[in-house]
PDB file of C-alpha atoms in Angstrom:
ATOM      1  CA  MET Z   1      -9.094   8.210-118.619  1.00 43.00           C
ATOM      2  CA  LEU Z   2     -11.574   7.457-115.874  1.00 37.00           C
ATOM      3  CA  ALA Z   3      -8.844   6.033-113.638  1.00 39.00           C
ATOM      4  CA  ARG Z   4      -6.708   9.131-114.172  1.00 41.00           C
ATOM      5  CA  ARG Z   5      -9.608  11.424-113.237  1.00 44.00           C
ATOM      6  CA  VAL Z   6     -10.327   9.394-110.105  1.00 36.00           C
ATOM      7  CA  ALA Z   7      -6.635   9.612-109.097  1.00 39.00           C
ATOM      8  CA  ARG Z   8      -6.613  13.374-109.615  1.00 44.00           C
ATOM      9  CA  ALA Z   9      -9.767  13.777-107.555  1.00 44.00           C
ATOM     10  CA  ALA Z  10      -8.336  11.633-104.749  1.00 41.00           C
ATOM     11  CA  LEU Z  11      -5.114  13.656-104.731  1.00 40.00           C
ATOM     12  CA  ALA Z  12      -7.048  16.946-104.609  1.00 45.00           C
ATOM     13  CA  ALA Z  13      -9.179  15.650-101.742  1.00 41.00           C
ATOM     14  CA  ALA Z  14      -6.086  14.523 -99.830  1.00 40.00           C
ATOM     15  CA  LEU Z  15      -4.453  17.941-100.268  1.00 39.00           C
ATOM     16  CA  LEU Z  16      -7.629  19.625 -99.070  1.00 39.00           C
ATOM     17  CA  VAL Z  17      -7.740  17.441 -95.929  1.00 34.00           C
ATOM     18  CA  VAL Z  18      -4.080  18.159 -95.132  1.00 34.00           C
ATOM     19  CA  ALA Z  19      -4.580  21.905 -95.568  1.00 41.00           C
ATOM     20  CA  THR Z  20      -7.665  21.852 -93.347  1.00 38.00           C
ATOM     21  CA  VAL Z  21      -5.909  19.915 -90.564  1.00 33.00           C
ATOM     22  CA  ALA Z  22      -2.854  22.173 -90.721  1.00 36.00           C
ATOM     23  CA  ARG Z  23      -5.042  25.280 -90.497  1.00 40.00           C
ATOM     24  CA  ALA Z  24      -6.991  23.819 -87.575  1.00 38.00           C
ATOM     25  CA  ASP Z  25      -3.760  23.060 -85.685  1.00 38.00           C
ATOM     26  CA  THR Z  26      -2.411  26.592 -86.164  1.00 37.00           C
ATOM     27  CA  PRO Z  27      -3.103  28.668 -82.998  1.00 39.00           C
ATOM     28  CA  PRO Z  28      -4.785  31.988 -83.540  1.00 39.00           C
ATOM     29  CA  ALA Z  29      -2.567  35.023 -83.498  1.00 39.00           C
ATOM     30  CA  SER Z  30      -2.753  37.278 -80.447  1.00 39.00           C
ATOM     31  CA  PRO Z  31      -3.913  40.846 -81.005  1.00 37.00           C
ATOM     32  CA  ASP Z  32      -0.440  42.328 -80.656  1.00 41.00           C
ATOM     33  CA  GLU Z  33       1.496  39.415 -82.238  1.00 39.00           C
ATOM     34  CA  SER Z  34       2.280  41.394 -85.382  1.00 38.00           C
ATOM     35  CA  ASN Z  35       4.007  44.048 -83.299  1.00 42.00           C
ATOM     36  CA  ALA Z  36       5.970  41.613 -81.080  1.00 40.00           C
ATOM     37  CA  PRO Z  37       9.769  41.951 -81.310  1.00 43.00           C
ATOM     38  CA  ALA Z  38      11.635  39.181 -83.082  1.00 43.00           C
ATOM     39  CA  ALA Z  39      13.494  36.697 -80.890  1.00 41.00           C
ATOM     40  CA  PRO Z  40      17.286  37.073 -80.928  1.00 43.00           C
ATOM     41  CA  ALA Z  41      19.127  34.615 -83.108  1.00 42.00           C
ATOM     42  CA  ASP Z  42      21.062  33.094 -80.169  1.00 43.00           C
ATOM     43  CA  ALA Z  43      18.067  32.692 -77.879  1.00 43.00           C
ATOM     44  CA  THR Z  44      17.768  29.288 -76.194  1.00 45.00           C
ATOM     45  CA  PRO Z  45      14.716  27.455 -77.500  1.00 48.00           C
ATOM     46  CA  ALA Z  46      12.141  26.519 -74.930  1.00 50.00           C
ATOM     47  CA  GLY Z  47       9.744  23.637 -74.753  1.00 50.00           C
ATOM     48  CA  PRO Z  48      10.432  20.131 -76.055  1.00 52.00           C
ATOM     49  CA  ALA Z  49      13.988  20.868 -77.254  1.00 50.00           C
ATOM     50  CA  SER Z  50      15.030  21.970 -73.761  1.00 52.00           C
ATOM     51  CA  ALA Z  51      13.312  18.927 -72.276  1.00 53.00           C
ATOM     52  CA  ASP Z  52      15.188  16.649 -74.687  1.00 57.00           C
ATOM     53  CA  LYS Z  53      18.501  18.261 -73.750  1.00 54.00           C
ATOM     54  CA  GLU Z  54      17.727  17.910 -70.048  1.00 66.00           C
ATOM     55  CA  GLY Z  55      16.825  14.240 -70.527  1.00 62.00           C
ATOM     56  CA  TRP Z  56      20.087  13.611 -72.419  1.00 60.00           C
ATOM     57  CA  ASP Z  57      22.112  15.252 -69.626  1.00 66.00           C
ATOM     58  CA  ARG Z  58      20.346  13.128 -67.042  1.00 66.00           C
ATOM     59  CA  TRP Z  59      21.011  10.010 -69.111  1.00 65.00           C
ATOM     60  CA  LYS Z  60      24.727  10.871 -69.269  1.00 66.00           C
ATOM     61  CA  GLU Z  61      24.802  11.398 -65.497  1.00 75.00           C
ATOM     62  CA  VAL Z  62      23.273   7.988 -64.773  1.00 84.00           C
ATOM     63  CA  PHE Z  63      24.871   5.901 -67.527  1.00 84.00           C
ATOM     64  CA  GLY Z  64      28.304   7.453 -67.190  1.00 75.00           C
ATOM     65  CA  SER Z  65      31.995   6.769 -67.421  1.00 86.00           C
ATOM     66  CA  GLY Z  66      33.373   8.457 -64.342  1.00 88.00           C
ATOM     67  CA  ARG Z  67      36.172   5.998 -63.578  1.00 91.00           C
ATOM     68  CA  LEU Z  68      39.709   5.917 -64.942  1.00 93.00           C
ATOM     69  CA  LEU Z  69      40.530   4.138 -68.201  1.00 95.00           C
ATOM     70  CA  ALA Z  70      41.202   0.373 -67.812  1.00 95.00           C
ATOM     71  CA  THR Z  71      39.920   0.243 -64.201  1.00 95.00           C
ATOM     72  CA  GLY Z  72      37.054  -1.979 -65.379  1.00 95.00           C
ATOM     73  CA  GLY Z  73      39.451  -4.537 -66.836  1.00 96.00           C
ATOM     74  CA  VAL Z  74      38.184  -6.533 -69.804  1.00 97.00           C
ATOM     75  CA  THR Z  75      35.650  -9.375 -69.877  1.00 97.00           C
ATOM     76  CA  GLN Z  76      36.743 -12.868 -68.982  1.00 97.00           C
ATOM     77  CA  VAL Z  77      35.470 -15.929 -70.786  1.00 97.00           C
ATOM     78  CA  GLU Z  78      32.542 -16.444 -68.371  1.00 98.00           C
ATOM     79  CA  GLY Z  79      31.211 -12.887 -68.693  1.00 98.00           C
ATOM     80  CA  SER Z  80      32.563 -11.243 -65.528  1.00 98.00           C
ATOM     81  CA  ALA Z  81      34.877  -8.228 -65.466  1.00 98.00           C
ATOM     82  CA  GLY Z  82      38.508  -9.296 -65.173  1.00 97.00           C
ATOM     83  CA  GLY Z  83      41.143 -10.708 -67.482  1.00 96.00           C
ATOM     84  CA  GLY Z  84      40.772 -13.319 -70.192  1.00 95.00           C
ATOM     85  CA  LEU Z  85      40.508 -16.340 -67.865  1.00 97.00           C
ATOM     86  CA  VAL Z  86      40.103 -14.940 -64.358  1.00 98.00           C
ATOM     87  CA  PRO Z  87      37.421 -12.729 -62.772  1.00 98.00           C
ATOM     88  CA  TRP Z  88      38.873  -9.760 -60.877  1.00 98.00           C
ATOM     89  CA  ALA Z  89      37.431  -7.724 -58.020  1.00 98.00           C
ATOM     90  CA  VAL Z  90      36.671  -4.841 -60.424  1.00 98.00           C
ATOM     91  CA  LEU Z  91      33.177  -4.244 -61.824  1.00 98.00           C
ATOM     92  CA  ALA Z  92      32.163  -4.029 -65.481  1.00 97.00           C
ATOM     93  CA  GLY Z  93      32.225  -0.717 -67.297  1.00 96.00           C
ATOM     94  CA  TYR Z  94      33.283   2.708 -66.065  1.00 95.00           C
ATOM     95  CA  GLY Z  95      30.337   3.813 -63.932  1.00 93.00           C
ATOM     96  CA  SER Z  96      31.310   5.633 -60.718  1.00 91.00           C
ATOM     97  CA  GLU Z  97      29.617   5.365 -57.322  1.00 92.00           C
ATOM     98  CA  ASP Z  98      26.524   7.206 -58.566  1.00 92.00           C
ATOM     99  CA  GLN Z  99      26.427   5.763 -62.096  1.00 94.00           C
ATOM    100  CA  ILE Z 100      25.605   2.614 -64.067  1.00 96.00           C
ATOM    101  CA  GLY Z 101      28.267   1.080 -66.308  1.00 96.00           C
ATOM    102  CA  GLY Z 102      28.121  -1.754 -68.783  1.00 96.00           C
ATOM    103  CA  THR Z 103      29.960  -3.911 -71.308  1.00 97.00           C
ATOM    104  CA  ALA Z 104      29.347  -6.323 -74.165  1.00 98.00           C
ATOM    105  CA  PHE Z 105      32.015  -8.775 -75.343  1.00 98.00           C
ATOM    106  CA  TYR Z 106      32.978 -11.507 -77.765  1.00 98.00           C
ATOM    107  CA  THR Z 107      35.848 -13.991 -77.314  1.00 98.00           C
ATOM    108  CA  ARG Z 108      37.143 -16.488 -79.897  1.00 97.00           C
ATOM    109  CA  VAL Z 109      39.635 -19.311 -79.258  1.00 97.00           C
ATOM    110  CA  PRO Z 110      40.299 -21.292 -82.476  1.00 96.00           C
ATOM    111  CA  ALA Z 111      42.212 -24.325 -81.192  1.00 94.00           C
ATOM    112  CA  GLU Z 112      43.328 -27.166 -83.461  1.00 89.00           C
ATOM    113  CA  ASP Z 113      40.499 -29.610 -82.742  1.00 89.00           C
ATOM    114  CA  LEU Z 114      37.853 -27.397 -81.192  1.00 90.00           C
ATOM    115  CA  MET Z 115      36.615 -23.823 -81.430  1.00 93.00           C
ATOM    116  CA  ILE Z 116      35.561 -22.069 -78.218  1.00 96.00           C
ATOM    117  CA  GLN Z 117      33.454 -18.923 -78.459  1.00 97.00           C
ATOM    118  CA  ALA Z 118      31.977 -16.767 -75.703  1.00 98.00           C
ATOM    119  CA  TYR Z 119      29.741 -13.731 -75.840  1.00 98.00           C
ATOM    120  CA  GLY Z 120      27.526 -11.702 -73.527  1.00 98.00           C
ATOM    121  CA  GLY Z 121      27.275  -8.558 -71.463  1.00 98.00           C
ATOM    122  CA  ALA Z 122      27.342  -7.114 -67.958  1.00 98.00           C
ATOM    123  CA  LEU Z 123      26.016  -4.137 -66.007  1.00 98.00           C
ATOM    124  CA  SER Z 124      27.410  -2.591 -62.824  1.00 97.00           C
ATOM    125  CA  PHE Z 125      25.385  -0.447 -60.453  1.00 97.00           C
ATOM    126  CA  LEU Z 126      26.781   2.353 -58.265  1.00 95.00           C
ATOM    127  CA  GLN Z 127      30.227   0.717 -58.233  1.00 95.00           C
ATOM    128  CA  ARG Z 128      28.849  -1.899 -55.863  1.00 97.00           C
ATOM    129  CA  VAL Z 129      27.064  -4.701 -57.768  1.00 98.00           C
ATOM    130  CA  GLU Z 130      27.668  -6.377 -61.134  1.00 98.00           C
ATOM    131  CA  ILE Z 131      25.312  -8.702 -63.003  1.00 98.00           C
ATOM    132  CA  SER Z 132      26.309 -10.572 -66.152  1.00 98.00           C
ATOM    133  CA  ALA Z 133      25.034 -13.045 -68.708  1.00 98.00           C
ATOM    134  CA  ALA Z 134      27.123 -15.045 -71.172  1.00 98.00           C
ATOM    135  CA  GLY Z 135      26.962 -17.948 -73.559  1.00 98.00           C
ATOM    136  CA  GLN Z 136      29.740 -20.383 -74.410  1.00 97.00           C
ATOM    137  CA  THR Z 137      29.998 -22.860 -77.268  1.00 96.00           C
ATOM    138  CA  ALA Z 138      32.668 -25.417 -78.105  1.00 93.00           C
ATOM    139  CA  ASP Z 139      32.604 -26.794 -81.651  1.00 90.00           C
ATOM    140  CA  LEU Z 140      34.140 -30.238 -81.300  1.00 82.00           C
ATOM    141  CA  GLY Z 141      36.159 -31.761 -84.100  1.00 73.00           C
ATOM    142  CA  GLY Z 142      37.823 -35.117 -84.557  1.00 65.00           C
ATOM    143  CA  PRO Z 143      35.696 -38.261 -84.231  1.00 63.00           C
ATOM    144  CA  ILE Z 144      32.839 -36.563 -82.326  1.00 65.00           C
ATOM    145  CA  HIS Z 145      31.807 -33.659 -84.591  1.00 69.00           C
ATOM    146  CA  GLU Z 146      29.257 -32.271 -82.152  1.00 81.00           C
ATOM    147  CA  ASP Z 147      28.852 -29.055 -80.205  1.00 88.00           C
ATOM    148  CA  VAL Z 148      28.511 -28.419 -76.496  1.00 93.00           C
ATOM    149  CA  SER Z 149      27.312 -25.163 -75.028  1.00 96.00           C
ATOM    150  CA  GLN Z 150      26.239 -23.546 -71.789  1.00 98.00           C
ATOM    151  CA  VAL Z 151      24.726 -20.344 -70.434  1.00 98.00           C
ATOM    152  CA  ILE Z 152      26.207 -18.474 -67.488  1.00 98.00           C
ATOM    153  CA  PHE Z 153      24.541 -15.930 -65.212  1.00 98.00           C
ATOM    154  CA  GLY Z 154      26.835 -14.097 -62.823  1.00 98.00           C
ATOM    155  CA  ALA Z 155      26.647 -11.651 -59.933  1.00 98.00           C
ATOM    156  CA  LYS Z 156      29.453  -9.889 -58.102  1.00 98.00           C
ATOM    157  CA  VAL Z 157      29.432  -7.624 -55.046  1.00 98.00           C
ATOM    158  CA  ARG Z 158      32.308  -5.287 -54.180  1.00 98.00           C
ATOM    159  CA  LEU Z 159      32.831  -5.655 -50.445  1.00 98.00           C
ATOM    160  CA  PHE Z 160      35.382  -2.928 -49.745  1.00 97.00           C
ATOM    161  CA  GLY Z 161      38.501  -1.161 -51.008  1.00 97.00           C
ATOM    162  CA  ASP Z 162      39.420   0.575 -54.231  1.00 95.00           C
ATOM    163  CA  LEU Z 163      41.624  -0.512 -57.104  1.00 96.00           C
ATOM    164  CA  VAL Z 164      43.699   2.703 -57.048  1.00 94.00           C
ATOM    165  CA  TYR Z 165      42.858   5.077 -54.201  1.00 92.00           C
ATOM    166  CA  THR Z 166      43.124   2.933 -51.052  1.00 94.00           C
ATOM    167  CA  PRO Z 167      46.270   1.271 -49.637  1.00 93.00           C
ATOM    168  CA  TRP Z 168      44.436  -2.048 -49.416  1.00 96.00           C
ATOM    169  CA  PRO Z 169      43.023  -3.922 -52.427  1.00 98.00           C
ATOM    170  CA  THR Z 170      39.457  -3.929 -53.587  1.00 98.00           C
ATOM    171  CA  VAL Z 171      37.749  -7.205 -52.650  1.00 98.00           C
ATOM    172  CA  ALA Z 172      34.663  -8.720 -54.256  1.00 98.00           C
ATOM    173  CA  LEU Z 173      32.532 -11.823 -53.776  1.00 98.00           C
ATOM    174  CA  GLY Z 174      31.008 -13.445 -56.850  1.00 98.00           C
ATOM    175  CA  VAL Z 175      28.882 -16.320 -58.101  1.00 98.00           C
ATOM    176  CA  GLN Z 176      28.484 -17.821 -61.578  1.00 98.00           C
ATOM    177  CA  TYR Z 177      25.478 -20.050 -62.223  1.00 98.00           C
ATOM    178  CA  LYS Z 178      26.045 -22.364 -65.204  1.00 98.00           C
ATOM    179  CA  ARG Z 179      23.711 -24.661 -67.128  1.00 98.00           C
ATOM    180  CA  ASN Z 180      24.866 -27.054 -69.829  1.00 96.00           C
ATOM    181  CA  LEU Z 181      22.606 -27.021 -72.889  1.00 95.00           C
ATOM    182  CA  ASP Z 182      24.019 -30.131 -74.615  1.00 88.00           C
ATOM    183  CA  TYR Z 183      24.399 -32.727 -71.908  1.00 93.00           C
ATOM    184  CA  SER Z 184      24.741 -36.005 -73.819  1.00 92.00           C
ATOM    185  CA  ILE Z 185      28.535 -35.752 -74.249  1.00 90.00           C
ATOM    186  CA  PRO Z 186      29.284 -34.583 -70.664  1.00 93.00           C
ATOM    187  CA  GLU Z 187      27.069 -37.344 -69.292  1.00 93.00           C
ATOM    188  CA  SER Z 188      28.805 -39.968 -71.415  1.00 91.00           C
ATOM    189  CA  LEU Z 189      32.147 -38.823 -69.975  1.00 90.00           C
ATOM    190  CA  GLY Z 190      30.896 -39.287 -66.400  1.00 93.00           C
ATOM    191  CA  SER Z 191      29.538 -35.863 -65.430  1.00 95.00           C
ATOM    192  CA  ARG Z 192      27.180 -35.960 -62.442  1.00 96.00           C
ATOM    193  CA  HIS Z 193      25.365 -32.638 -62.833  1.00 97.00           C
ATOM    194  CA  ARG Z 194      23.966 -30.657 -65.743  1.00 97.00           C
ATOM    195  CA  GLU Z 195      23.933 -27.336 -63.854  1.00 98.00           C
ATOM    196  CA  ASP Z 196      25.850 -25.904 -60.947  1.00 98.00           C
ATOM    197  CA  ALA Z 197      27.328 -22.696 -59.514  1.00 98.00           C
ATOM    198  CA  ASP Z 198      30.884 -21.479 -58.933  1.00 98.00           C
ATOM    199  CA  PHE Z 199      31.649 -19.194 -55.999  1.00 98.00           C
ATOM    200  CA  TYR Z 200      34.729 -16.988 -55.830  1.00 98.00           C
ATOM    201  CA  LEU Z 201      36.467 -14.338 -53.751  1.00 98.00           C
ATOM    202  CA  ALA Z 202      38.745 -11.929 -55.621  1.00 98.00           C
ATOM    203  CA  ALA Z 203      41.193  -9.218 -54.523  1.00 98.00           C
ATOM    204  CA  SER Z 204      42.708  -6.720 -56.989  1.00 98.00           C
ATOM    205  CA  LYS Z 205      45.137  -3.845 -56.576  1.00 98.00           C
ATOM    206  CA  VAL Z 206      47.036  -1.395 -58.819  1.00 97.00           C
ATOM    207  CA  PHE Z 207      50.545  -0.376 -57.702  1.00 97.00           C
ATOM    208  CA  LEU Z 208      51.267   2.903 -59.471  1.00 94.00           C
ATOM    209  CA  ASN Z 209      55.061   2.549 -59.182  1.00 93.00           C
ATOM    210  CA  GLY Z 210      55.088  -1.195 -59.541  1.00 92.00           C
ATOM    211  CA  LEU Z 211      57.873  -2.311 -61.911  1.00 93.00           C
ATOM    212  CA  PHE Z 212      60.520   0.070 -63.262  1.00 92.00           C
ATOM    213  CA  GLY Z 213      58.109   2.902 -62.532  1.00 93.00           C
ATOM    214  CA  PHE Z 214      55.261   1.379 -64.571  1.00 97.00           C
ATOM    215  CA  PRO Z 215      51.863   0.658 -62.943  1.00 97.00           C
ATOM    216  CA  VAL Z 216      51.167  -2.989 -62.154  1.00 98.00           C
ATOM    217  CA  LEU Z 217      47.834  -4.670 -61.447  1.00 98.00           C
ATOM    218  CA  LEU Z 218      47.823  -7.847 -59.367  1.00 98.00           C
ATOM    219  CA  ASN Z 219      44.800 -10.057 -58.756  1.00 98.00           C
ATOM    220  CA  THR Z 220      44.195 -13.186 -56.700  1.00 98.00           C
ATOM    221  CA  THR Z 221      40.999 -15.225 -56.955  1.00 98.00           C
ATOM    222  CA  VAL Z 222      39.968 -18.300 -54.993  1.00 98.00           C
ATOM    223  CA  ARG Z 223      37.139 -20.265 -56.608  1.00 98.00           C
ATOM    224  CA  ALA Z 224      34.992 -23.073 -55.213  1.00 98.00           C
ATOM    225  CA  THR Z 225      33.914 -25.196 -58.175  1.00 98.00           C
ATOM    226  CA  ARG Z 226      32.928 -28.603 -59.549  1.00 97.00           C
ATOM    227  CA  ALA Z 227      33.002 -27.504 -63.203  1.00 97.00           C
ATOM    228  CA  ASN Z 228      34.612 -29.720 -65.831  1.00 96.00           C
ATOM    229  CA  GLU Z 229      36.334 -27.605 -68.513  1.00 95.00           C
ATOM    230  CA  LEU Z 230      34.571 -24.464 -67.231  1.00 97.00           C
ATOM    231  CA  GLY Z 231      31.275 -26.392 -67.217  1.00 97.00           C
ATOM    232  CA  LEU Z 232      31.226 -27.272 -70.910  1.00 95.00           C
ATOM    233  CA  LEU Z 233      31.641 -30.914 -69.839  1.00 94.00           C
ATOM    234  CA  GLY Z 234      29.210 -30.700 -66.947  1.00 96.00           C
ATOM    235  CA  PHE Z 235      29.920 -30.678 -63.223  1.00 98.00           C
ATOM    236  CA  GLY Z 236      31.332 -33.231 -60.824  1.00 97.00           C
ATOM    237  CA  GLY Z 237      32.160 -36.805 -61.644  1.00 96.00           C
ATOM    238  CA  PRO Z 238      33.064 -40.257 -60.328  1.00 94.00           C
ATOM    239  CA  HIS Z 239      36.551 -39.168 -59.272  1.00 92.00           C
ATOM    240  CA  GLN Z 240      35.468 -36.073 -57.333  1.00 92.00           C
ATOM    241  CA  ASN Z 241      31.957 -34.731 -56.751  1.00 95.00           C
ATOM    242  CA  GLU Z 242      32.571 -32.171 -54.015  1.00 96.00           C
ATOM    243  CA  TYR Z 243      33.440 -28.487 -54.229  1.00 97.00           C
ATOM    244  CA  GLU Z 244      37.165 -27.827 -54.226  1.00 96.00           C
ATOM    245  CA  PRO Z 245      39.056 -24.539 -53.797  1.00 98.00           C
ATOM    246  CA  MET Z 246      40.965 -23.557 -56.940  1.00 98.00           C
ATOM    247  CA  PHE Z 247      43.568 -20.780 -57.215  1.00 98.00           C
ATOM    248  CA  GLU Z 248      43.514 -18.211 -60.008  1.00 98.00           C
ATOM    249  CA  GLY Z 249      45.897 -15.298 -60.493  1.00 98.00           C
ATOM    250  CA  SER Z 250      46.550 -12.379 -62.854  1.00 98.00           C
ATOM    251  CA  ALA Z 251      49.296  -9.784 -63.390  1.00 98.00           C
ATOM    252  CA  LEU Z 252      49.146  -6.791 -65.728  1.00 98.00           C
ATOM    253  CA  LEU Z 253      51.886  -4.261 -66.568  1.00 98.00           C
ATOM    254  CA  PHE Z 254      50.815  -0.893 -68.033  1.00 98.00           C
ATOM    255  CA  PHE Z 255      53.242   0.799 -70.423  1.00 97.00           C
ATOM    256  CA  THR Z 256      50.748   3.607 -71.023  1.00 96.00           C
ATOM    257  CA  ARG Z 257      47.134   4.222 -70.069  1.00 94.00           C
ATOM    258  CA  HIS Z 258      46.146   2.515 -73.322  1.00 98.00           C
ATOM    259  CA  LEU Z 259      48.605  -0.387 -73.577  1.00 98.00           C
ATOM    260  CA  ALA Z 260      49.352  -3.271 -71.211  1.00 98.00           C
ATOM    261  CA  ILE Z 261      50.741  -6.805 -71.220  1.00 98.00           C
ATOM    262  CA  GLY Z 262      49.711  -9.506 -68.814  1.00 97.00           C
ATOM    263  CA  GLY Z 263      49.457 -13.133 -67.895  1.00 98.00           C
ATOM    264  CA  GLU Z 264      47.089 -15.387 -65.959  1.00 98.00           C
ATOM    265  CA  PHE Z 265      46.899 -18.807 -64.373  1.00 98.00           C
ATOM    266  CA  ARG Z 266      43.777 -20.834 -63.613  1.00 98.00           C
ATOM    267  CA  GLN Z 267      43.781 -24.050 -61.632  1.00 98.00           C
ATOM    268  CA  LYS Z 268      41.115 -26.614 -62.539  1.00 97.00           C
ATOM    269  CA  PRO Z 269      39.672 -29.659 -60.759  1.00 96.00           C
ATOM    270  CA  GLN Z 270      40.006 -33.333 -61.659  1.00 94.00           C
ATOM    271  CA  ASN Z 271      36.481 -34.748 -61.460  1.00 96.00           C
ATOM    272  CA  LEU Z 272      36.300 -37.144 -64.418  1.00 93.00           C
ATOM    273  CA  ARG Z 273      38.267 -40.386 -64.571  1.00 85.00           C
ATOM    274  CA  THR Z 274      38.111 -40.371 -68.373  1.00 83.00           C
ATOM    275  CA  VAL Z 275      39.477 -36.819 -68.726  1.00 84.00           C
ATOM    276  CA  ASP Z 276      42.831 -35.574 -67.432  1.00 87.00           C
ATOM    277  CA  GLU Z 277      41.987 -31.886 -67.105  1.00 92.00           C
ATOM    278  CA  ASP Z 278      44.940 -29.487 -67.378  1.00 95.00           C
ATOM    279  CA  ASN Z 279      45.326 -26.103 -65.727  1.00 97.00           C
ATOM    280  CA  TRP Z 280      45.038 -23.127 -68.058  1.00 98.00           C
ATOM    281  CA  ALA Z 281      47.361 -20.142 -68.511  1.00 98.00           C
ATOM    282  CA  ASP Z 282      47.600 -17.237 -70.917  1.00 98.00           C
ATOM    283  CA  ALA Z 283      49.778 -14.293 -71.963  1.00 98.00           C
ATOM    284  CA  PHE Z 284      48.157 -11.316 -73.667  1.00 98.00           C
ATOM    285  CA  LEU Z 285      48.402  -7.779 -74.979  1.00 98.00           C
ATOM    286  CA  ALA Z 286      45.538  -5.432 -74.050  1.00 98.00           C
ATOM    287  CA  VAL Z 287      44.771  -2.226 -75.950  1.00 98.00           C
ATOM    288  CA  PHE Z 288      42.336   0.155 -74.249  1.00 98.00           C
ATOM    289  CA  ILE Z 289      41.460   2.379 -77.199  1.00 98.00           C
ATOM    290  CA  ASN Z 290      39.036   4.430 -75.096  1.00 97.00           C
ATOM    291  CA  LYS Z 291      36.333   3.816 -72.512  1.00 95.00           C
ATOM    292  CA  HIS Z 292      34.047   2.435 -75.198  1.00 96.00           C
ATOM    293  CA  LEU Z 293      36.324  -0.084 -76.933  1.00 98.00           C
ATOM    294  CA  SER Z 294      39.159  -2.436 -75.953  1.00 98.00           C
ATOM    295  CA  LEU Z 295      40.941  -5.271 -77.747  1.00 98.00           C
ATOM    296  CA  VAL Z 296      42.862  -8.182 -76.250  1.00 98.00           C
ATOM    297  CA  GLY Z 297      44.964 -10.661 -78.183  1.00 98.00           C
ATOM    298  CA  GLY Z 298      47.013 -13.426 -76.669  1.00 97.00           C
ATOM    299  CA  TYR Z 299      48.067 -17.029 -76.398  1.00 98.00           C
ATOM    300  CA  VAL Z 300      46.292 -19.500 -74.129  1.00 98.00           C
ATOM    301  CA  ARG Z 301      47.685 -22.822 -72.959  1.00 97.00           C
ATOM    302  CA  MET Z 302      44.764 -25.231 -72.500  1.00 96.00           C
ATOM    303  CA  GLY Z 303      46.729 -28.486 -72.782  1.00 94.00           C
ATOM    304  CA  ASP Z 304      44.522 -31.544 -73.154  1.00 91.00           C
ATOM    305  CA  VAL Z 305      40.765 -30.871 -73.392  1.00 88.00           C
ATOM    306  CA  ALA Z 306      38.635 -34.028 -73.091  1.00 81.00           C
ATOM    307  CA  VAL Z 307      39.947 -36.434 -75.782  1.00 80.00           C
ATOM    308  CA  TRP Z 308      41.903 -33.739 -77.658  1.00 85.00           C
ATOM    309  CA  GLN Z 309      45.574 -33.203 -76.880  1.00 87.00           C
ATOM    310  CA  ASN Z 310      47.679 -30.030 -77.033  1.00 91.00           C
ATOM    311  CA  GLN Z 311      44.845 -27.557 -77.630  1.00 93.00           C
ATOM    312  CA  ASP Z 312      46.999 -24.467 -77.117  1.00 96.00           C
ATOM    313  CA  SER Z 313      45.854 -21.540 -79.253  1.00 96.00           C
ATOM    314  CA  TYR Z 314      45.818 -17.804 -79.772  1.00 96.00           C
ATOM    315  CA  TYR Z 315      42.669 -15.938 -78.753  1.00 97.00           C
ATOM    316  CA  LEU Z 316      40.953 -12.603 -79.378  1.00 98.00           C
ATOM    317  CA  ASN Z 317      38.648 -10.630 -77.110  1.00 98.00           C
ATOM    318  CA  VAL Z 318      36.646  -7.559 -78.172  1.00 98.00           C
ATOM    319  CA  GLN Z 319      34.793  -5.452 -75.619  1.00 98.00           C
ATOM    320  CA  ALA Z 320      32.490  -2.468 -76.030  1.00 97.00           C
ATOM    321  CA  GLY Z 321      31.284  -0.542 -73.029  1.00 94.00           C
ATOM    322  CA  PHE Z 322      30.532   2.633 -71.145  1.00 90.00           C
TER     323      PHE Z 322
END
């Protein structure tokens, strides 16, 4: 009984405090407030609601999607805007020259003896600069049963041109800094460096009446690199420890604004004597659902990867963005 009385008294005291605070916060009525006309039902509210609406409009102006659908490409396996394997000269997202755009992605390649996964995001500023961050992991099967992984930080600068509106291509210069997080296996295979950077120059162009009247995107990238299997097996080696120029290319045919098929080729160096590294190629179907979501499914030919042979596989890429 005593506990019940105490609870009732506490509840009454709490209600009294709330009522007192509410009354204190209520502004006094002006002398003629009772005679003031009622506000029309469709009047625009002032104060914080208007400020919130203005802030939302400003946010939409800065973080916008002013470019055409698919002009940001998808996200390649190292986190840069492009195709599945190759970075293009386009920038991530759909931000125009006075906006910020961005993407987040996940890629999965379930090969027979290893599983490669990549994930990350990118931001582009004023249709001039892109920065990106990505992680890669390779779950190794067979006799090794260990994982290797790396982090990648990228930057890309659009030098000149436009993908659609100029007769010449858009050209961009990029860098990808990579650091291997599990270096025991790469070192045992002869890798010379745990971290390194790739440098590339890319040129991309859309031809609106490219093939049978359908738009075609073509891209050429030249990369200076010492990466072994994208860097998952370290950088450099006893066979070659200098930067070498590698060719990469992409072609994309648009059936509609939302649907395209394409293919890519990526040349790779031969730095390790113990690993015969194959060039990579893929064929894919890209679905640009809207400016916020795209899906890519395809087949990638990786050939021999380290001690594993014939690691060709399908792959899936999911990208969200603005």
